Structure formats: C-alpha cells, structure tokens
Amino acid sequence: MKKIGVVLSGCGVRDGSEIHEAVLTLLAIDRSGAKAVCFAPDIDCDEVNHLTMQETGAKRKVLVESARIARGEVSDIRNAKASELDAVVFPGGFGAAKNLCSFGQKGADGVVQPDVLRLVKEMAAAKKPICAICIAPSVVALALGKELSPRLTIGNDPGTAGAISATGSKHVDCAADDIVVDREHLIVSTPAYMLAGSISEAARGIEKAVQATLELVK
C-alpha cells in the first residue's frame, strides 16, 4: 500500500489548514487505496477567531490543532522521512503560508519552517511526488524555486502569482477544478479555494491532484 504524507498546518482556514481541503485530501487518498500519514510541525501559531476572522492575541500549537483534523493520528514533522513515504501532499489554508513558511508575511522573501524544508528537499532529491493545494504551492516555491524552478499554480491572482514567480518558480494560471503537473520535477498543484466557489468545485481539483500525484509514484 502506498504511504502518502499529508502535512497539516493547524485547524482552520485563517490560522491553519483549510478543513475542507484537508478532509477532501484524506478522502481522496483513502479512496485511491493508499494510506495517509499526517504530520505537522510542533510550533506555535497565532489564533484566529473564525467567527469574526480576527486574531485573538492568543497562541495555539500547530501540532495539537492538526490533531483535530487527523483524529489524533498525527506526528511531529521532524520525524517524517522521505524514505518512508511514496509522496507528500500539502493542503492549503493560511496556515500553509504562515506556519509552514513565511510567504504570507514576506512573499518571495519568506523562508520555510526548517523541518518542512528538509522534508520537501528530501522528497525532491528522492524523485518522489509533491502535491500542493490552494496557497500551499508557496511552500514548494520557497523551498525549490531557486534550485529547480518548478511549474506551479495558485490559480490566477496576479499579486500572488507574481510572488510565486519571484521565488524562481514558474506560475501557471489554472481553473479551480483543474491541476498543473510538473512532470520533470514530479510536482502537482491545484488552486482549490484560491478560486473555488463551492466545496464540490474544490473537490474536483483536489481529487484530480491526488490521482495525478499517485500516478507519478514510481
């Protein structure tokens, strides 16, 4: 059975993983006959009240919050090894751009959280597929842009696309329910809620992305 790492960034669209995207990813992996293995960094994040969409000033633990989505079955990403995974998927949500890296605050000048960076680079070096959803391609762009110049999409927002391109990556405009596949570097991306107007529209792109990722597994 293929083992697919799923890297979560908390729980909630504004301060962690986008819950719909994360659950749709887990569902697509399970339906494919593969096994999802969840990881998250054991770091603090700024809490957002998802009723008001305002920061509260409090802190939460990314790993603890991610456990809500993973039903407790999540490990510290420092224990994730490319040698034990067939592919890795990054669901979106602002946590991907704020907790897994600092793209949300610094754009192309951002950096990737060290344990996340190590895993992305290990997967790329091992020629194992990487899938990034919604704003999560920013993590891949910061990690691999200067070295590999991968083809990625976040949809068609000019400002965000420009920041992705500024990392050295190549942005490709894409519809919400479609995907971009960089076959040379084994990287799959889809816009999901960067563009999607409904959960079903996001689901179509995520299902395609997961399927394409599994097809790239050697």
PDB file of C-alpha atoms in Angstrom:
ATOM      1  CA  MET A   1       0.000   0.000   0.000  1.00  0.00           C
ATOM      2  CA  LYS A   2       1.308   3.446  -0.938  1.00  0.00           C
ATOM      3  CA  LYS A   3       2.008   5.757   2.012  1.00  0.00           C
ATOM      4  CA  ILE A   4       1.195   9.397   1.371  1.00  0.00           C
ATOM      5  CA  GLY A   5       2.350  12.058   3.797  1.00  0.00           C
ATOM      6  CA  VAL A   6      -0.175  14.833   4.474  1.00  0.00           C
ATOM      7  CA  VAL A   7       1.388  17.923   6.015  1.00  0.00           C
ATOM      8  CA  LEU A   8      -1.088  19.910   8.102  1.00  0.00           C
ATOM      9  CA  SER A   9      -0.595  23.437   9.422  1.00  0.00           C
ATOM     10  CA  GLY A  10      -3.215  23.691  12.156  1.00  0.00           C
ATOM     11  CA  CYS A  11      -7.009  23.648  12.022  1.00  0.00           C
ATOM     12  CA  GLY A  12      -8.900  26.487  10.331  1.00  0.00           C
ATOM     13  CA  VAL A  13      -8.651  28.462   7.136  1.00  0.00           C
ATOM     14  CA  ARG A  14      -7.212  31.623   8.728  1.00  0.00           C
ATOM     15  CA  ASP A  15      -4.643  30.144  11.097  1.00  0.00           C
ATOM     16  CA  GLY A  16      -4.095  26.560   9.950  1.00  0.00           C
ATOM     17  CA  SER A  17      -5.119  24.002   7.356  1.00  0.00           C
ATOM     18  CA  GLU A  18      -8.304  24.721   5.405  1.00  0.00           C
ATOM     19  CA  ILE A  19     -10.526  21.996   6.836  1.00  0.00           C
ATOM     20  CA  HIS A  20     -12.455  21.176   3.648  1.00  0.00           C
ATOM     21  CA  GLU A  21      -9.230  20.872   1.664  1.00  0.00           C
ATOM     22  CA  ALA A  22      -7.552  18.713   4.298  1.00  0.00           C
ATOM     23  CA  VAL A  23     -10.522  16.341   4.636  1.00  0.00           C
ATOM     24  CA  LEU A  24     -11.015  16.125   0.856  1.00  0.00           C
ATOM     25  CA  THR A  25      -7.320  15.260   0.534  1.00  0.00           C
ATOM     26  CA  LEU A  26      -7.582  12.494   3.140  1.00  0.00           C
ATOM     27  CA  LEU A  27     -10.740  11.163   1.477  1.00  0.00           C
ATOM     28  CA  ALA A  28      -9.171  11.143  -1.992  1.00  0.00           C
ATOM     29  CA  ILE A  29      -6.112   9.302  -0.702  1.00  0.00           C
ATOM     30  CA  ASP A  30      -8.243   6.711   1.085  1.00  0.00           C
ATOM     31  CA  ARG A  31     -10.495   6.176  -1.928  1.00  0.00           C
ATOM     32  CA  SER A  32      -7.424   5.569  -4.067  1.00  0.00           C
ATOM     33  CA  GLY A  33      -6.399   2.657  -1.866  1.00  0.00           C
ATOM     34  CA  ALA A  34      -3.388   4.456  -0.410  1.00  0.00           C
ATOM     35  CA  LYS A  35      -2.704   5.263   3.252  1.00  0.00           C
ATOM     36  CA  ALA A  36      -2.489   8.851   4.503  1.00  0.00           C
ATOM     37  CA  VAL A  37       0.099   9.591   7.182  1.00  0.00           C
ATOM     38  CA  CYS A  38      -0.356  13.008   8.785  1.00  0.00           C
ATOM     39  CA  PHE A  39       2.399  15.311  10.004  1.00  0.00           C
ATOM     40  CA  ALA A  40       2.589  18.849  11.382  1.00  0.00           C
ATOM     41  CA  PRO A  41       5.303  20.996  12.944  1.00  0.00           C
ATOM     42  CA  ASP A  42       5.299  21.289  16.735  1.00  0.00           C
ATOM     43  CA  ILE A  43       5.323  25.092  16.798  1.00  0.00           C
ATOM     44  CA  ASP A  44       3.109  27.947  17.973  1.00  0.00           C
ATOM     45  CA  CYS A  45       0.711  29.873  15.752  1.00  0.00           C
ATOM     46  CA  ASP A  46      -1.428  32.989  16.203  1.00  0.00           C
ATOM     47  CA  GLU A  47      -5.040  32.094  16.966  1.00  0.00           C
ATOM     48  CA  VAL A  48      -7.847  33.481  14.803  1.00  0.00           C
ATOM     49  CA  ASN A  49     -11.496  33.613  15.894  1.00  0.00           C
ATOM     50  CA  HIS A  50     -13.176  32.016  12.897  1.00  0.00           C
ATOM     51  CA  LEU A  51     -16.498  33.685  13.678  1.00  0.00           C
ATOM     52  CA  THR A  52     -15.051  37.194  13.409  1.00  0.00           C
ATOM     53  CA  MET A  53     -11.947  36.263  11.339  1.00  0.00           C
ATOM     54  CA  GLN A  54      -9.873  38.420  13.689  1.00  0.00           C
ATOM     55  CA  GLU A  55      -6.712  37.442  15.566  1.00  0.00           C
ATOM     56  CA  THR A  56      -7.374  36.969  19.286  1.00  0.00           C
ATOM     57  CA  GLY A  57      -3.835  37.586  20.520  1.00  0.00           C
ATOM     58  CA  ALA A  58      -3.641  34.031  21.848  1.00  0.00           C
ATOM     59  CA  LYS A  59      -1.355  31.260  20.658  1.00  0.00           C
ATOM     60  CA  ARG A  60      -2.138  27.687  19.666  1.00  0.00           C
ATOM     61  CA  LYS A  61       0.044  24.657  18.948  1.00  0.00           C
ATOM     62  CA  VAL A  62       0.074  23.703  15.266  1.00  0.00           C
ATOM     63  CA  LEU A  63       0.602  20.013  16.033  1.00  0.00           C
ATOM     64  CA  VAL A  64      -2.208  19.936  18.625  1.00  0.00           C
ATOM     65  CA  GLU A  65      -4.615  21.777  16.325  1.00  0.00           C
ATOM     66  CA  SER A  66      -3.733  19.497  13.403  1.00  0.00           C
ATOM     67  CA  ALA A  67      -4.687  16.522  15.566  1.00  0.00           C
ATOM     68  CA  ARG A  68      -8.311  17.737  15.378  1.00  0.00           C
ATOM     69  CA  ILE A  69      -8.358  17.050  11.634  1.00  0.00           C
ATOM     70  CA  ALA A  70      -6.280  13.864  11.864  1.00  0.00           C
ATOM     71  CA  ARG A  71      -8.424  12.436  14.699  1.00  0.00           C
ATOM     72  CA  GLY A  72      -5.305  12.299  16.842  1.00  0.00           C
ATOM     73  CA  GLU A  73      -3.240  10.368  14.320  1.00  0.00           C
ATOM     74  CA  VAL A  74      -0.574  12.955  13.532  1.00  0.00           C
ATOM     75  CA  SER A  75       3.166  13.051  14.155  1.00  0.00           C
ATOM     76  CA  ASP A  76       5.724  15.810  14.550  1.00  0.00           C
ATOM     77  CA  ILE A  77       7.086  16.536  11.087  1.00  0.00           C
ATOM     78  CA  ARG A  78      10.640  16.297  12.377  1.00  0.00           C
ATOM     79  CA  ASN A  79      10.021  12.524  12.374  1.00  0.00           C
ATOM     80  CA  ALA A  80       8.878  12.442   8.731  1.00  0.00           C
ATOM     81  CA  LYS A  81      11.307  10.722   6.358  1.00  0.00           C
ATOM     82  CA  ALA A  82      11.148  10.720   2.574  1.00  0.00           C
ATOM     83  CA  SER A  83      12.455   7.160   2.617  1.00  0.00           C
ATOM     84  CA  GLU A  84       9.256   6.047   4.370  1.00  0.00           C
ATOM     85  CA  LEU A  85       6.821   7.891   2.082  1.00  0.00           C
ATOM     86  CA  ASP A  86       5.769   7.454  -1.534  1.00  0.00           C
ATOM     87  CA  ALA A  87       4.513  11.036  -1.933  1.00  0.00           C
ATOM     88  CA  VAL A  88       3.572  14.056   0.151  1.00  0.00           C
ATOM     89  CA  VAL A  89       0.565  16.405  -0.038  1.00  0.00           C
ATOM     90  CA  PHE A  90       0.208  19.904   1.404  1.00  0.00           C
ATOM     91  CA  PRO A  91      -3.418  21.065   1.853  1.00  0.00           C
ATOM     92  CA  GLY A  92      -3.998  24.818   1.793  1.00  0.00           C
ATOM     93  CA  GLY A  93      -5.297  27.279   4.340  1.00  0.00           C
ATOM     94  CA  PHE A  94      -3.447  30.378   5.501  1.00  0.00           C
ATOM     95  CA  GLY A  95      -1.502  28.219   7.938  1.00  0.00           C
ATOM     96  CA  ALA A  96       0.427  26.799   4.988  1.00  0.00           C
ATOM     97  CA  ALA A  97       1.654  30.303   4.126  1.00  0.00           C
ATOM     98  CA  LYS A  98       2.050  31.445   7.733  1.00  0.00           C
ATOM     99  CA  ASN A  99       3.021  28.403   9.821  1.00  0.00           C
ATOM    100  CA  LEU A 100       4.778  26.139   7.311  1.00  0.00           C
ATOM    101  CA  CYS A 101       6.591  29.116   5.806  1.00  0.00           C
ATOM    102  CA  SER A 102       6.514  32.921   5.946  1.00  0.00           C
ATOM    103  CA  PHE A 103       5.214  33.543   2.410  1.00  0.00           C
ATOM    104  CA  GLY A 104       2.055  35.070   3.905  1.00  0.00           C
ATOM    105  CA  GLN A 105       4.096  37.731   5.673  1.00  0.00           C
ATOM    106  CA  LYS A 106       7.116  38.174   3.394  1.00  0.00           C
ATOM    107  CA  GLY A 107       6.144  36.850  -0.043  1.00  0.00           C
ATOM    108  CA  ALA A 108       9.106  35.735  -2.149  1.00  0.00           C
ATOM    109  CA  ASP A 109      11.473  36.792   0.666  1.00  0.00           C
ATOM    110  CA  GLY A 110       9.906  34.266   3.028  1.00  0.00           C
ATOM    111  CA  VAL A 111      11.552  31.157   4.422  1.00  0.00           C
ATOM    112  CA  VAL A 112      10.264  27.641   5.024  1.00  0.00           C
ATOM    113  CA  GLN A 113       9.983  26.140   8.518  1.00  0.00           C
ATOM    114  CA  PRO A 114      13.172  24.045   8.875  1.00  0.00           C
ATOM    115  CA  ASP A 115      11.583  20.609   9.311  1.00  0.00           C
ATOM    116  CA  VAL A 116       9.179  21.267   6.436  1.00  0.00           C
ATOM    117  CA  LEU A 117      12.049  22.466   4.252  1.00  0.00           C
ATOM    118  CA  ARG A 118      14.059  19.332   4.993  1.00  0.00           C
ATOM    119  CA  LEU A 119      11.161  17.057   4.017  1.00  0.00           C
ATOM    120  CA  VAL A 120      10.411  18.933   0.786  1.00  0.00           C
ATOM    121  CA  LYS A 121      14.059  18.838  -0.259  1.00  0.00           C
ATOM    122  CA  GLU A 122      14.361  15.160   0.666  1.00  0.00           C
ATOM    123  CA  MET A 123      11.285  14.290  -1.410  1.00  0.00           C
ATOM    124  CA  ALA A 124      12.568  16.268  -4.390  1.00  0.00           C
ATOM    125  CA  ALA A 125      16.027  14.676  -4.150  1.00  0.00           C
ATOM    126  CA  ALA A 126      14.466  11.212  -3.963  1.00  0.00           C
ATOM    127  CA  LYS A 127      12.320  11.946  -7.048  1.00  0.00           C
ATOM    128  CA  LYS A 128       9.118  11.387  -5.079  1.00  0.00           C
ATOM    129  CA  PRO A 129       5.927  13.351  -5.913  1.00  0.00           C
ATOM    130  CA  ILE A 130       4.913  16.502  -4.073  1.00  0.00           C
ATOM    131  CA  CYS A 131       1.350  17.830  -4.256  1.00  0.00           C
ATOM    132  CA  ALA A 132       0.395  21.329  -3.099  1.00  0.00           C
ATOM    133  CA  ILE A 133      -3.142  22.699  -2.812  1.00  0.00           C
ATOM    134  CA  CYS A 134      -4.530  26.266  -2.697  1.00  0.00           C
ATOM    135  CA  ILE A 135      -1.841  28.580  -1.236  1.00  0.00           C
ATOM    136  CA  ALA A 136       0.434  25.656  -0.254  1.00  0.00           C
ATOM    137  CA  PRO A 137       2.397  25.865  -3.538  1.00  0.00           C
ATOM    138  CA  SER A 138       4.058  28.844  -1.829  1.00  0.00           C
ATOM    139  CA  VAL A 139       5.835  26.361   0.455  1.00  0.00           C
ATOM    140  CA  VAL A 140       7.169  24.428  -2.532  1.00  0.00           C
ATOM    141  CA  ALA A 141       8.078  27.624  -4.378  1.00  0.00           C
ATOM    142  CA  LEU A 142      10.157  28.948  -1.480  1.00  0.00           C
ATOM    143  CA  ALA A 143      11.790  25.557  -0.915  1.00  0.00           C
ATOM    144  CA  LEU A 144      12.615  24.664  -4.514  1.00  0.00           C
ATOM    145  CA  GLY A 145      12.158  27.776  -6.650  1.00  0.00           C
ATOM    146  CA  LYS A 146      15.768  28.861  -6.941  1.00  0.00           C
ATOM    147  CA  GLU A 147      17.073  25.318  -7.338  1.00  0.00           C
ATOM    148  CA  LEU A 148      14.510  23.671  -9.623  1.00  0.00           C
ATOM    149  CA  SER A 149      12.238  26.434 -10.951  1.00  0.00           C
ATOM    150  CA  PRO A 150       9.148  24.188 -10.746  1.00  0.00           C
ATOM    151  CA  ARG A 151       5.847  24.858 -12.553  1.00  0.00           C
ATOM    152  CA  LEU A 152       3.137  25.674 -10.007  1.00  0.00           C
ATOM    153  CA  THR A 153      -0.300  27.235  -9.714  1.00  0.00           C
ATOM    154  CA  ILE A 154      -2.264  29.138  -7.090  1.00  0.00           C
ATOM    155  CA  GLY A 155      -4.984  29.976  -9.614  1.00  0.00           C
ATOM    156  CA  ASN A 156      -4.835  33.346 -11.311  1.00  0.00           C
ATOM    157  CA  ASP A 157      -4.432  36.068  -8.666  1.00  0.00           C
ATOM    158  CA  PRO A 158      -1.826  38.420 -10.206  1.00  0.00           C
ATOM    159  CA  GLY A 159      -0.203  39.508  -6.948  1.00  0.00           C
ATOM    160  CA  THR A 160       0.198  36.027  -5.503  1.00  0.00           C
ATOM    161  CA  ALA A 161       1.243  34.599  -8.862  1.00  0.00           C
ATOM    162  CA  GLY A 162       3.866  37.317  -9.156  1.00  0.00           C
ATOM    163  CA  ALA A 163       5.251  36.487  -5.724  1.00  0.00           C
ATOM    164  CA  ILE A 164       5.406  32.799  -6.665  1.00  0.00           C
ATOM    165  CA  SER A 165       7.313  33.709  -9.849  1.00  0.00           C
ATOM    166  CA  ALA A 166       9.688  35.890  -7.837  1.00  0.00           C
ATOM    167  CA  THR A 167      10.898  32.790  -5.981  1.00  0.00           C
ATOM    168  CA  GLY A 168      12.276  31.441  -9.264  1.00  0.00           C
ATOM    169  CA  SER A 169       9.280  29.178  -9.818  1.00  0.00           C
ATOM    170  CA  LYS A 170       7.087  29.349 -12.924  1.00  0.00           C
ATOM    171  CA  HIS A 171       3.463  30.193 -12.220  1.00  0.00           C
ATOM    172  CA  VAL A 172       0.774  28.745 -14.498  1.00  0.00           C
ATOM    173  CA  ASP A 173      -2.794  30.101 -14.458  1.00  0.00           C
ATOM    174  CA  CYS A 174      -5.311  27.352 -13.702  1.00  0.00           C
ATOM    175  CA  ALA A 175      -9.037  26.929 -13.072  1.00  0.00           C
ATOM    176  CA  ALA A 176     -10.271  25.924  -9.605  1.00  0.00           C
ATOM    177  CA  ASP A 177     -11.195  22.403 -10.653  1.00  0.00           C
ATOM    178  CA  ASP A 178      -8.084  21.738 -12.727  1.00  0.00           C
ATOM    179  CA  ILE A 179      -4.446  20.922 -11.971  1.00  0.00           C
ATOM    180  CA  VAL A 180      -0.918  21.745 -13.093  1.00  0.00           C
ATOM    181  CA  VAL A 181       1.527  18.850 -13.317  1.00  0.00           C
ATOM    182  CA  ASP A 182       5.277  19.435 -13.495  1.00  0.00           C
ATOM    183  CA  ARG A 183       6.315  16.016 -14.766  1.00  0.00           C
ATOM    184  CA  GLU A 184      10.012  16.860 -14.750  1.00  0.00           C
ATOM    185  CA  HIS A 185      10.058  17.596 -11.037  1.00  0.00           C
ATOM    186  CA  LEU A 186       7.042  15.444 -10.033  1.00  0.00           C
ATOM    187  CA  ILE A 187       5.080  18.352  -8.576  1.00  0.00           C
ATOM    188  CA  VAL A 188       1.277  18.658  -8.761  1.00  0.00           C
ATOM    189  CA  SER A 189      -0.740  21.722  -7.752  1.00  0.00           C
ATOM    190  CA  THR A 190      -4.359  22.891  -7.830  1.00  0.00           C
ATOM    191  CA  PRO A 191      -5.999  26.207  -6.820  1.00  0.00           C
ATOM    192  CA  ALA A 192      -8.894  24.797  -4.730  1.00  0.00           C
ATOM    193  CA  TYR A 193     -10.272  27.612  -2.529  1.00  0.00           C
ATOM    194  CA  MET A 194      -7.951  30.202  -4.019  1.00  0.00           C
ATOM    195  CA  LEU A 195     -10.651  30.211  -6.723  1.00  0.00           C
ATOM    196  CA  ALA A 196     -13.339  27.649  -5.886  1.00  0.00           C
ATOM    197  CA  GLY A 197     -16.820  28.952  -5.151  1.00  0.00           C
ATOM    198  CA  SER A 198     -18.021  25.717  -3.542  1.00  0.00           C
ATOM    199  CA  ILE A 199     -16.746  22.622  -1.793  1.00  0.00           C
ATOM    200  CA  SER A 200     -17.685  20.473  -4.790  1.00  0.00           C
ATOM    201  CA  GLU A 201     -15.619  22.659  -7.117  1.00  0.00           C
ATOM    202  CA  ALA A 202     -12.638  22.442  -4.757  1.00  0.00           C
ATOM    203  CA  ALA A 203     -13.171  18.679  -4.502  1.00  0.00           C
ATOM    204  CA  ARG A 204     -12.891  18.153  -8.242  1.00  0.00           C
ATOM    205  CA  GLY A 205      -9.457  19.776  -8.369  1.00  0.00           C
ATOM    206  CA  ILE A 206      -8.212  18.043  -5.229  1.00  0.00           C
ATOM    207  CA  GLU A 207      -9.352  14.629  -6.444  1.00  0.00           C
ATOM    208  CA  LYS A 208      -7.568  15.196  -9.762  1.00  0.00           C
ATOM    209  CA  ALA A 209      -4.442  16.385  -7.952  1.00  0.00           C
ATOM    210  CA  VAL A 210      -4.279  13.399  -5.625  1.00  0.00           C
ATOM    211  CA  GLN A 211      -4.877  10.984  -8.508  1.00  0.00           C
ATOM    212  CA  ALA A 212      -2.169  12.642 -10.616  1.00  0.00           C
ATOM    213  CA  THR A 213       0.218  12.521  -7.660  1.00  0.00           C
ATOM    214  CA  LEU A 214      -0.342   8.803  -7.153  1.00  0.00           C
ATOM    215  CA  GLU A 215       0.181   8.178 -10.854  1.00  0.00           C
ATOM    216  CA  LEU A 216       3.621   9.792 -10.561  1.00  0.00           C
ATOM    217  CA  VAL A 217       4.703   7.378  -7.812  1.00  0.00           C
ATOM    218  CA  LYS A 218       7.391   5.086  -9.219  1.00  0.00           C
TER     219      LYS A 218
END
